Each structure stands twice: as structure tokens, then as C-alpha cells.
PDB file of C-alpha atoms in Angstrom:
ATOM      1  CA  MET A   1    -125.766  -8.167-158.121  1.00 94.00           C
ATOM      2  CA  LEU A   2    -122.595  -7.811-160.326  1.00 97.00           C
ATOM      3  CA  ILE A   3    -122.522  -8.802-163.860  1.00 98.00           C
ATOM      4  CA  ASN A   4    -119.958  -9.035-166.089  1.00 97.00           C
ATOM      5  CA  LYS A   5    -120.214  -6.444-169.116  1.00 96.00           C
ATOM      6  CA  LYS A   6    -120.039  -8.509-171.694  1.00 97.00           C
ATOM      7  CA  TYR A   7    -122.889 -10.583-170.186  1.00 97.00           C
ATOM      8  CA  GLN A   8    -125.119  -7.446-169.322  1.00 97.00           C
ATOM      9  CA  HIS A   9    -127.767  -8.202-171.962  1.00 97.00           C
ATOM     10  CA  LEU A  10    -128.546 -11.285-170.042  1.00 98.00           C
ATOM     11  CA  GLU A  11    -129.494  -8.819-166.793  1.00 97.00           C
ATOM     12  CA  LYS A  12    -133.210  -9.643-166.690  1.00 97.00           C
ATOM     13  CA  TRP A  13    -133.032 -13.493-166.812  1.00 98.00           C
ATOM     14  CA  LEU A  14    -129.864 -13.299-164.007  1.00 98.00           C
ATOM     15  CA  GLU A  15    -132.444 -11.659-161.773  1.00 97.00           C
ATOM     16  CA  ARG A  16    -135.418 -14.123-161.994  1.00 97.00           C
ATOM     17  CA  LEU A  17    -132.586 -16.628-161.690  1.00 97.00           C
ATOM     18  CA  PRO A  18    -132.591 -17.063-157.854  1.00 96.00           C
ATOM     19  CA  GLU A  19    -136.088 -17.334-158.390  1.00 95.00           C
ATOM     20  CA  ASP A  20    -135.970 -19.985-160.873  1.00 96.00           C
ATOM     21  CA  PHE A  21    -132.926 -21.801-159.982  1.00 96.00           C
ATOM     22  CA  GLU A  22    -134.431 -25.245-158.561  1.00 94.00           C
ATOM     23  CA  GLN A  23    -136.760 -25.300-161.479  1.00 95.00           C
ATOM     24  CA  LEU A  24    -133.045 -24.627-164.620  1.00 96.00           C
ATOM     25  CA  GLY A  25    -130.939 -26.763-166.023  1.00 96.00           C
ATOM     26  CA  GLU A  26    -129.275 -29.584-164.679  1.00 96.00           C
ATOM     27  CA  VAL A  27    -127.805 -30.405-161.330  1.00 96.00           C
ATOM     28  CA  ILE A  28    -124.051 -31.954-161.137  1.00 91.00           C
ATOM     29  CA  TYR A  29    -123.165 -31.213-157.739  1.00 88.00           C
ATOM     30  CA  ASP A  30    -125.200 -30.984-154.636  1.00 89.00           C
ATOM     31  CA  LYS A  31    -123.831 -30.957-151.244  1.00 82.00           C
ATOM     32  CA  ARG A  32    -123.759 -28.321-149.116  1.00 85.00           C
ATOM     33  CA  ASN A  33    -123.849 -25.628-152.298  1.00 91.00           C
ATOM     34  CA  GLN A  34    -125.422 -26.603-156.008  1.00 95.00           C
ATOM     35  CA  LEU A  35    -124.030 -26.824-158.805  1.00 95.00           C
ATOM     36  CA  ARG A  36    -126.299 -26.807-161.968  1.00 97.00           C
ATOM     37  CA  VAL A  37    -125.407 -26.299-165.478  1.00 97.00           C
ATOM     38  CA  ILE A  38    -127.955 -24.110-167.079  1.00 98.00           C
ATOM     39  CA  GLU A  39    -128.500 -22.797-170.710  1.00 98.00           C
ATOM     40  CA  ALA A  40    -128.928 -19.071-171.063  1.00 98.00           C
ATOM     41  CA  PRO A  41    -131.365 -17.475-173.028  1.00 97.00           C
ATOM     42  CA  ASP A  42    -129.065 -16.252-175.670  1.00 96.00           C
ATOM     43  CA  GLY A  43    -127.020 -20.181-175.804  1.00 97.00           C
ATOM     44  CA  THR A  44    -124.609 -19.616-173.134  1.00 97.00           C
ATOM     45  CA  LEU A  45    -124.298 -22.710-171.649  1.00 97.00           C
ATOM     46  CA  VAL A  46    -123.479 -21.698-168.016  1.00 98.00           C
ATOM     47  CA  ASN A  47    -122.377 -23.090-164.588  1.00 97.00           C
ATOM     48  CA  ALA A  48    -124.572 -21.788-161.741  1.00 97.00           C
ATOM     49  CA  LYS A  49    -123.343 -22.449-158.298  1.00 96.00           C
ATOM     50  CA  ARG A  50    -125.722 -21.291-155.439  1.00 96.00           C
ATOM     51  CA  TYR A  51    -124.383 -20.959-152.228  1.00 93.00           C
ATOM     52  CA  CYS A  52    -126.095 -21.963-149.275  1.00 87.00           C
ATOM     53  CA  LYS A  53    -125.970 -19.695-145.696  1.00 77.00           C
ATOM     54  CA  THR A  54    -123.102 -19.909-143.602  1.00 75.00           C
ATOM     55  CA  HIS A  55    -122.816 -19.903-139.815  1.00 72.00           C
ATOM     56  CA  LEU A  56    -123.775 -16.821-138.486  1.00 69.00           C
ATOM     57  CA  VAL A  57    -120.301 -15.600-137.480  1.00 71.00           C
ATOM     58  CA  ASN A  58    -119.058 -15.964-141.621  1.00 73.00           C
ATOM     59  CA  ARG A  59    -122.674 -14.713-142.313  1.00 71.00           C
ATOM     60  CA  VAL A  60    -121.825 -11.675-140.270  1.00 74.00           C
ATOM     61  CA  VAL A  61    -117.999 -11.113-141.266  1.00 74.00           C
ATOM     62  CA  TYR A  62    -118.486 -10.899-145.025  1.00 76.00           C
ATOM     63  CA  SER A  63    -121.921  -8.773-144.870  1.00 76.00           C
ATOM     64  CA  LEU A  64    -119.911  -6.192-142.646  1.00 72.00           C
ATOM     65  CA  GLY A  65    -116.905  -6.262-145.857  1.00 74.00           C
ATOM     66  CA  ILE A  66    -114.635  -7.931-143.240  1.00 75.00           C
ATOM     67  CA  ARG A  67    -113.933 -10.728-145.411  1.00 81.00           C
ATOM     68  CA  LYS A  68    -114.739 -11.066-149.104  1.00 88.00           C
ATOM     69  CA  PRO A  69    -117.629 -14.140-149.460  1.00 90.00           C
ATOM     70  CA  LYS A  70    -117.181 -16.935-151.313  1.00 90.00           C
ATOM     71  CA  GLY A  71    -118.841 -16.174-154.247  1.00 92.00           C
ATOM     72  CA  LEU A  72    -117.941 -12.611-154.578  1.00 94.00           C
ATOM     73  CA  ARG A  73    -114.030 -13.993-154.806  1.00 94.00           C
ATOM     74  CA  ALA A  74    -114.974 -16.691-157.418  1.00 95.00           C
ATOM     75  CA  PHE A  75    -116.540 -13.678-159.228  1.00 96.00           C
ATOM     76  CA  THR A  76    -113.645 -11.080-158.689  1.00 96.00           C
ATOM     77  CA  TYR A  77    -110.467 -14.051-159.208  1.00 97.00           C
ATOM     78  CA  PRO A  78    -110.882 -15.170-162.602  1.00 97.00           C
ATOM     79  CA  SER A  79    -110.303 -11.533-164.315  1.00 96.00           C
ATOM     80  CA  ILE A  80    -106.580 -12.305-162.448  1.00 97.00           C
ATOM     81  CA  LEU A  81    -105.772 -15.631-163.234  1.00 98.00           C
ATOM     82  CA  LEU A  82    -106.763 -14.661-167.051  1.00 97.00           C
ATOM     83  CA  GLU A  83    -104.841 -11.538-167.380  1.00 97.00           C
ATOM     84  CA  ARG A  84    -102.155 -13.937-165.854  1.00 98.00           C
ATOM     85  CA  GLY A  85    -102.863 -16.487-169.084  1.00 97.00           C
ATOM     86  CA  ILE A  86    -104.163 -19.089-166.588  1.00 98.00           C
ATOM     87  CA  ASN A  87    -107.382 -20.684-168.191  1.00 98.00           C
ATOM     88  CA  THR A  88    -110.624 -20.374-165.269  1.00 98.00           C
ATOM     89  CA  PRO A  89    -114.141 -19.801-166.870  1.00 98.00           C
ATOM     90  CA  GLU A  90    -115.305 -16.517-167.704  1.00 97.00           C
ATOM     91  CA  PRO A  91    -117.602 -15.024-165.001  1.00 98.00           C
ATOM     92  CA  ILE A  92    -120.897 -13.839-166.026  1.00 98.00           C
ATOM     93  CA  ALA A  93    -122.704 -12.596-162.448  1.00 98.00           C
ATOM     94  CA  TYR A  94    -122.429 -12.524-159.093  1.00 97.00           C
ATOM     95  CA  ILE A  95    -125.814 -12.462-157.206  1.00 97.00           C
ATOM     96  CA  GLU A  96    -126.855 -11.681-154.018  1.00 92.00           C
ATOM     97  CA  GLN A  97    -129.800 -12.000-151.388  1.00 90.00           C
ATOM     98  CA  ARG A  98    -129.449 -10.370-147.764  1.00 86.00           C
ATOM     99  CA  HIS A  99    -131.938 -10.315-145.179  1.00 83.00           C
ATOM    100  CA  CYS A 100    -132.114  -7.762-142.644  1.00 78.00           C
ATOM    101  CA  GLY A 101    -128.474  -6.313-143.810  1.00 81.00           C
ATOM    102  CA  LEU A 102    -126.588  -9.614-143.698  1.00 85.00           C
ATOM    103  CA  LEU A 103    -125.732 -12.335-146.467  1.00 85.00           C
ATOM    104  CA  GLY A 104    -128.077 -14.885-146.752  1.00 85.00           C
ATOM    105  CA  VAL A 105    -127.935 -17.182-150.338  1.00 91.00           C
ATOM    106  CA  SER A 106    -125.732 -16.222-152.709  1.00 93.00           C
ATOM    107  CA  TYR A 107    -125.062 -17.304-156.359  1.00 96.00           C
ATOM    108  CA  PHE A 108    -121.974 -17.284-158.917  1.00 97.00           C
ATOM    109  CA  ILE A 109    -122.706 -17.734-162.853  1.00 98.00           C
ATOM    110  CA  SER A 110    -119.528 -18.088-165.035  1.00 98.00           C
ATOM    111  CA  VAL A 111    -119.138 -19.965-168.323  1.00 98.00           C
ATOM    112  CA  GLN A 112    -119.401 -23.666-168.749  1.00 97.00           C
ATOM    113  CA  SER A 113    -115.691 -24.799-169.423  1.00 96.00           C
ATOM    114  CA  PRO A 114    -115.802 -27.053-172.888  1.00 95.00           C
ATOM    115  CA  LEU A 115    -113.184 -29.694-170.615  1.00 97.00           C
ATOM    116  CA  ARG A 116    -114.517 -32.435-170.077  1.00 93.00           C
ATOM    117  CA  HIS A 117    -112.376 -34.265-167.432  1.00 96.00           C
ATOM    118  CA  THR A 118    -110.964 -33.851-164.178  1.00 96.00           C
ATOM    119  CA  LEU A 119    -108.281 -36.184-162.293  1.00 95.00           C
ATOM    120  CA  TYR A 120    -110.561 -38.503-160.300  1.00 94.00           C
ATOM    121  CA  GLU A 121    -109.693 -40.216-163.257  1.00 95.00           C
ATOM    122  CA  PHE A 122    -106.750 -40.877-162.304  1.00 94.00           C
ATOM    123  CA  GLY A 123    -107.437 -42.559-159.192  1.00 91.00           C
ATOM    124  CA  ASP A 124    -106.633 -45.906-159.925  1.00 90.00           C
ATOM    125  CA  ALA A 125    -104.376 -45.282-163.057  1.00 93.00           C
ATOM    126  CA  GLN A 126    -101.768 -47.974-164.170  1.00 94.00           C
ATOM    127  CA  GLU A 127     -98.164 -47.269-165.055  1.00 94.00           C
ATOM    128  CA  GLY A 128     -98.051 -46.391-168.636  1.00 95.00           C
ATOM    129  CA  THR A 129    -101.122 -45.070-168.296  1.00 95.00           C
ATOM    130  CA  TYR A 130    -100.529 -41.749-166.648  1.00 97.00           C
ATOM    131  CA  GLU A 131     -96.774 -40.254-167.543  1.00 97.00           C
ATOM    132  CA  GLU A 132     -97.464 -38.053-170.408  1.00 97.00           C
ATOM    133  CA  MET A 133    -100.392 -36.366-167.891  1.00 98.00           C
ATOM    134  CA  ALA A 134     -97.767 -36.420-165.216  1.00 98.00           C
ATOM    135  CA  GLY A 135     -95.396 -34.289-167.038  1.00 98.00           C
ATOM    136  CA  ALA A 136     -97.999 -31.926-168.235  1.00 98.00           C
ATOM    137  CA  LEU A 137     -99.583 -30.973-165.044  1.00 98.00           C
ATOM    138  CA  GLY A 138     -96.501 -30.478-163.281  1.00 98.00           C
ATOM    139  CA  ARG A 139     -95.366 -28.369-166.016  1.00 98.00           C
ATOM    140  CA  PHE A 140     -98.862 -26.332-165.852  1.00 98.00           C
ATOM    141  CA  THR A 141     -98.453 -26.247-161.916  1.00 98.00           C
ATOM    142  CA  ALA A 142     -95.446 -24.598-162.826  1.00 98.00           C
ATOM    143  CA  ILE A 143     -96.813 -21.976-165.065  1.00 98.00           C
ATOM    144  CA  MET A 144     -99.431 -21.124-162.504  1.00 98.00           C
ATOM    145  CA  HIS A 145     -96.705 -20.467-160.085  1.00 98.00           C
ATOM    146  CA  GLU A 146     -94.337 -18.627-161.542  1.00 98.00           C
ATOM    147  CA  ARG A 147     -97.349 -15.923-162.430  1.00 98.00           C
ATOM    148  CA  GLU A 148     -97.243 -16.013-158.843  1.00 98.00           C
ATOM    149  CA  VAL A 149    -101.104 -17.746-158.551  1.00 98.00           C
ATOM    150  CA  LEU A 150    -101.664 -20.248-155.724  1.00 98.00           C
ATOM    151  CA  HIS A 151    -104.838 -22.302-155.127  1.00 98.00           C
ATOM    152  CA  LEU A 152    -104.980 -22.927-152.150  1.00 97.00           C
ATOM    153  CA  ASP A 153    -107.830 -26.207-152.919  1.00 96.00           C
ATOM    154  CA  TYR A 154    -105.815 -27.570-155.539  1.00 98.00           C
ATOM    155  CA  SER A 155    -107.555 -31.159-155.913  1.00 96.00           C
ATOM    156  CA  PRO A 156    -108.950 -33.247-158.290  1.00 95.00           C
ATOM    157  CA  GLY A 157    -112.133 -31.845-159.118  1.00 94.00           C
ATOM    158  CA  ASN A 158    -110.862 -28.468-159.434  1.00 96.00           C
ATOM    159  CA  ILE A 159    -108.449 -29.170-162.180  1.00 98.00           C
ATOM    160  CA  LEU A 160    -110.416 -30.033-165.189  1.00 98.00           C
ATOM    161  CA  TRP A 161    -108.558 -30.949-168.642  1.00 98.00           C
ATOM    162  CA  ASP A 162    -108.464 -32.318-172.086  1.00 98.00           C
ATOM    163  CA  LYS A 163    -105.891 -33.490-174.540  1.00 97.00           C
ATOM    164  CA  ASP A 164    -106.268 -32.771-178.153  1.00 96.00           C
ATOM    165  CA  ASP A 165    -103.351 -33.375-181.075  1.00 95.00           C
ATOM    166  CA  THR A 166    -101.819 -30.447-179.296  1.00 95.00           C
ATOM    167  CA  GLY A 167    -101.179 -31.789-176.035  1.00 95.00           C
ATOM    168  CA  TYR A 168    -103.023 -31.212-172.894  1.00 97.00           C
ATOM    169  CA  HIS A 169    -105.066 -28.866-171.913  1.00 98.00           C
ATOM    170  CA  PHE A 170    -106.055 -27.508-168.093  1.00 98.00           C
ATOM    171  CA  ALA A 171    -108.325 -25.072-166.453  1.00 98.00           C
ATOM    172  CA  VAL A 172    -108.621 -24.745-163.019  1.00 98.00           C
ATOM    173  CA  VAL A 173    -112.200 -24.318-161.177  1.00 97.00           C
ATOM    174  CA  ASP A 174    -113.320 -23.071-157.552  1.00 94.00           C
ATOM    175  CA  ILE A 175    -110.983 -20.712-157.095  1.00 96.00           C
ATOM    176  CA  ASN A 176    -112.892 -18.254-154.360  1.00 93.00           C
ATOM    177  CA  ARG A 177    -109.436 -19.842-152.363  1.00 94.00           C
ATOM    178  CA  MET A 178    -106.281 -18.188-153.924  1.00 95.00           C
ATOM    179  CA  ARG A 179    -102.957 -16.761-152.889  1.00 97.00           C
ATOM    180  CA  PHE A 180    -101.271 -14.357-154.863  1.00 98.00           C
ATOM    181  CA  GLY A 181     -97.212 -13.555-155.003  1.00 98.00           C
ATOM    182  CA  LYS A 182     -94.692 -15.247-155.155  1.00 98.00           C
ATOM    183  CA  VAL A 183     -94.704 -18.964-154.707  1.00 98.00           C
ATOM    184  CA  ASN A 184     -91.313 -21.039-153.029  1.00 98.00           C
ATOM    185  CA  MET A 185     -90.917 -24.323-153.417  1.00 98.00           C
ATOM    186  CA  LYS A 186     -91.751 -25.739-150.010  1.00 98.00           C
ATOM    187  CA  ASP A 187     -95.497 -24.234-151.026  1.00 98.00           C
ATOM    188  CA  GLY A 188     -95.383 -25.394-154.846  1.00 98.00           C
ATOM    189  CA  CYS A 189     -95.109 -28.762-153.850  1.00 98.00           C
ATOM    190  CA  ALA A 190     -97.449 -29.059-150.636  1.00 98.00           C
ATOM    191  CA  ALA A 191     -99.793 -27.390-152.914  1.00 98.00           C
ATOM    192  CA  LEU A 192     -99.885 -30.797-154.711  1.00 98.00           C
ATOM    193  CA  ARG A 193    -100.518 -32.908-151.560  1.00 97.00           C
ATOM    194  CA  ARG A 194    -104.166 -33.094-152.648  1.00 96.00           C
ATOM    195  CA  LEU A 195    -104.206 -34.246-155.686  1.00 96.00           C
ATOM    196  CA  TRP A 196    -104.946 -38.354-156.121  1.00 92.00           C
ATOM    197  CA  GLY A 197    -103.652 -41.479-157.670  1.00 92.00           C
ATOM    198  CA  PRO A 198    -100.571 -43.942-157.785  1.00 94.00           C
ATOM    199  CA  LYS A 199     -97.659 -42.582-155.435  1.00 95.00           C
ATOM    200  CA  ARG A 200     -95.716 -43.062-158.177  1.00 97.00           C
ATOM    201  CA  PHE A 201     -97.896 -40.840-160.495  1.00 97.00           C
ATOM    202  CA  ILE A 202     -97.267 -37.956-157.914  1.00 97.00           C
ATOM    203  CA  ALA A 203     -94.002 -38.310-157.771  1.00 98.00           C
ATOM    204  CA  LEU A 204     -93.784 -38.312-161.325  1.00 98.00           C
ATOM    205  CA  ILE A 205     -95.947 -34.868-161.122  1.00 98.00           C
ATOM    206  CA  ALA A 206     -93.680 -32.919-158.478  1.00 98.00           C
ATOM    207  CA  ARG A 207     -90.347 -33.756-160.534  1.00 98.00           C
ATOM    208  CA  SER A 208     -91.800 -32.466-163.755  1.00 98.00           C
ATOM    209  CA  TYR A 209     -92.896 -29.144-161.303  1.00 98.00           C
ATOM    210  CA  ALA A 210     -89.671 -28.845-160.097  1.00 98.00           C
ATOM    211  CA  ILE A 211     -87.715 -29.567-163.480  1.00 98.00           C
ATOM    212  CA  ALA A 212     -90.059 -26.749-165.341  1.00 98.00           C
ATOM    213  CA  ARG A 213     -88.900 -24.263-161.968  1.00 98.00           C
ATOM    214  CA  GLU A 214     -85.506 -25.296-162.105  1.00 98.00           C
ATOM    215  CA  PHE A 215     -85.649 -27.117-158.063  1.00 98.00           C
ATOM    216  CA  ASP A 216     -83.892 -30.173-156.943  1.00 98.00           C
ATOM    217  CA  GLN A 217     -86.333 -32.905-158.423  1.00 98.00           C
ATOM    218  CA  ASP A 218     -85.262 -35.117-154.980  1.00 98.00           C
ATOM    219  CA  GLU A 219     -85.791 -32.200-152.732  1.00 98.00           C
ATOM    220  CA  ALA A 220     -89.447 -31.522-154.575  1.00 98.00           C
ATOM    221  CA  GLU A 221     -90.469 -35.314-154.706  1.00 98.00           C
ATOM    222  CA  ARG A 222     -89.363 -35.149-150.897  1.00 98.00           C
ATOM    223  CA  LEU A 223     -91.653 -32.485-150.015  1.00 98.00           C
ATOM    224  CA  THR A 224     -94.584 -33.232-151.986  1.00 98.00           C
ATOM    225  CA  MET A 225     -94.549 -36.803-150.203  1.00 98.00           C
ATOM    226  CA  GLN A 226     -93.932 -35.569-147.024  1.00 98.00           C
ATOM    227  CA  ALA A 227     -97.113 -32.997-147.493  1.00 98.00           C
ATOM    228  CA  ARG A 228     -99.546 -35.591-149.628  1.00 97.00           C
ATOM    229  CA  ALA A 229     -98.787 -38.234-146.870  1.00 96.00           C
ATOM    230  CA  ALA A 230     -99.906 -35.651-143.862  1.00 96.00           C
ATOM    231  CA  PHE A 231    -102.696 -34.784-146.003  1.00 96.00           C
ATOM    232  CA  TRP A 232    -103.961 -37.935-146.557  1.00 95.00           C
ATOM    233  CA  THR A 233    -103.352 -39.620-143.215  1.00 94.00           C
ATOM    234  CA  ARG A 234    -105.548 -36.782-141.456  1.00 95.00           C
ATOM    235  CA  TYR A 235    -108.671 -37.392-144.461  1.00 92.00           C
ATOM    236  CA  SER A 236    -108.867 -41.227-144.199  1.00 91.00           C
ATOM    237  CA  LYS A 237    -109.169 -40.861-140.485  1.00 91.00           C
ATOM    238  CA  ARG A 238    -112.638 -38.669-141.248  1.00 92.00           C
ATOM    239  CA  HIS A 239    -113.592 -39.510-144.569  1.00 89.00           C
ATOM    240  CA  PRO A 240    -113.794 -42.822-147.203  1.00 89.00           C
ATOM    241  CA  ILE A 241    -111.485 -42.479-149.845  1.00 88.00           C
ATOM    242  CA  ASP A 242    -112.200 -43.802-153.451  1.00 83.00           C
ATOM    243  CA  PHE A 243    -108.544 -44.893-154.718  1.00 82.00           C
ATOM    244  CA  PRO A 244    -105.840 -47.167-153.495  1.00 83.00           C
ATOM    245  CA  LEU A 245    -103.863 -45.556-151.044  1.00 85.00           C
ATOM    246  CA  GLU A 246    -100.367 -45.500-151.089  1.00 86.00           C
ATOM    247  CA  LEU A 247     -98.198 -43.507-148.388  1.00 83.00           C
TER     248      LEU A 247
END
């Protein structure tokens, strides 16, 4: 088990968490992996994610250290983002269960973000309701990329947001798939392809992103829409889509 030193006082509770997991807190996501929001003994509201066993090949790859497991990456990457001024929930602990030396179930525990919204809310947004958000999100994305952080699963559920008198605030989650280094225009625009919502909403995000990074706005929009159309065309063949898709 790896523990953030700031939360060392929770060690005994964390040691029992795998055994008690099914009885703790509230389930907020339950598909292949499960997420629960739990109140820790010190009153901290935490987000606990249980990663199920992967198929044998990946278990061997992870167990031999050829590649870091998802939960371990989720535990180590936040410090990089936070050091670069990019908001993401603070990590608390990473727990592994192994059998015969092979990685089995693992857990990643972080502080629960106070931001209340995700971008799913913009799936069927109407003109006049999303322009300000598009500008803010484009600028936030540009800041991440300028600081050499590329989220490889930049999707509606992985971008949290809220708004107050000072403007929009964002945080990224599910950050086990990241790339650190220079982000060029093509890769930066392609990162926007998974976002939900009206075509014009995505175009405005792309143009705001281009302005912030001093890219050509028309080219940024073209690259974004090209990547978006390819992604959602493939996706729609395998999954239902919960918003009116404009290509």
C-alpha cells in the first residue's frame, strides 16, 4: 500500500478498506470498475475506485513492472498536475491485492472534488447557454497543453466544473492515461474529439483554444471537427449516443 504522507493517520482504516469496501459509502459508478464516495474517519470525503482484475496478459505486464497499473498511475500522476497548477483531486492511497505474485484487484483513493458538474450537462445545450463555457474550457485546455500535460481520455465525465462570482473552475479526473511533453496543434485539437454537445459548442471551444495558444482559429476548428467526426462515427456504430449528434 502507498499512502500520501498527509493522510498517514488514515493508514489503519485504509488497510481495512478492501475488506469493507462493499459496505462503505455511496456507489456513484458501477460498470467494469466501481466508484464510491465514502466519509473517512477524520471526516474527509473521499472517492474510492476499485479496479477489477484485467485479463491475464495485462496482469503479467503490470505485475512484472513492464507497465504501471492504472491505479498506480492514478496515484502518482496527480502530483505532477498539481505541481503544474492543474486542478485534480489530491491522492490519498493506492492499494494492491496480489495472488501468486500477480496483480488482482486494486484500489485508488483520492479526496472527493468539490466541483459539482460534468460536461455531460452540455449534451443538448441550446445556443445562448454554452458560449461562455466554451471560451473558458478552451482556455483551460490551452493552459494544460502549454504546461505539457495531455489528457488522453479528455471526455465529458472526466472534466469537472463549477462556476462562481470569479468565473468557471475546472478539474480533470481519471488521469491514469496521460502524456507529458510538448503538445502540438494537431494533438491538442484531437484531444477535444470526445467532448459532447452541439457542433457549434465544440467549434467555439476549438477557437478559444486556438486564441489562447496563438494558433490559426480556422485550422484549429478544422482539425478538431475532423477528429471529432472520425471518433463519433466509430463510436456510434458500437454504442448509443445520448445527445443529438451533428457531424
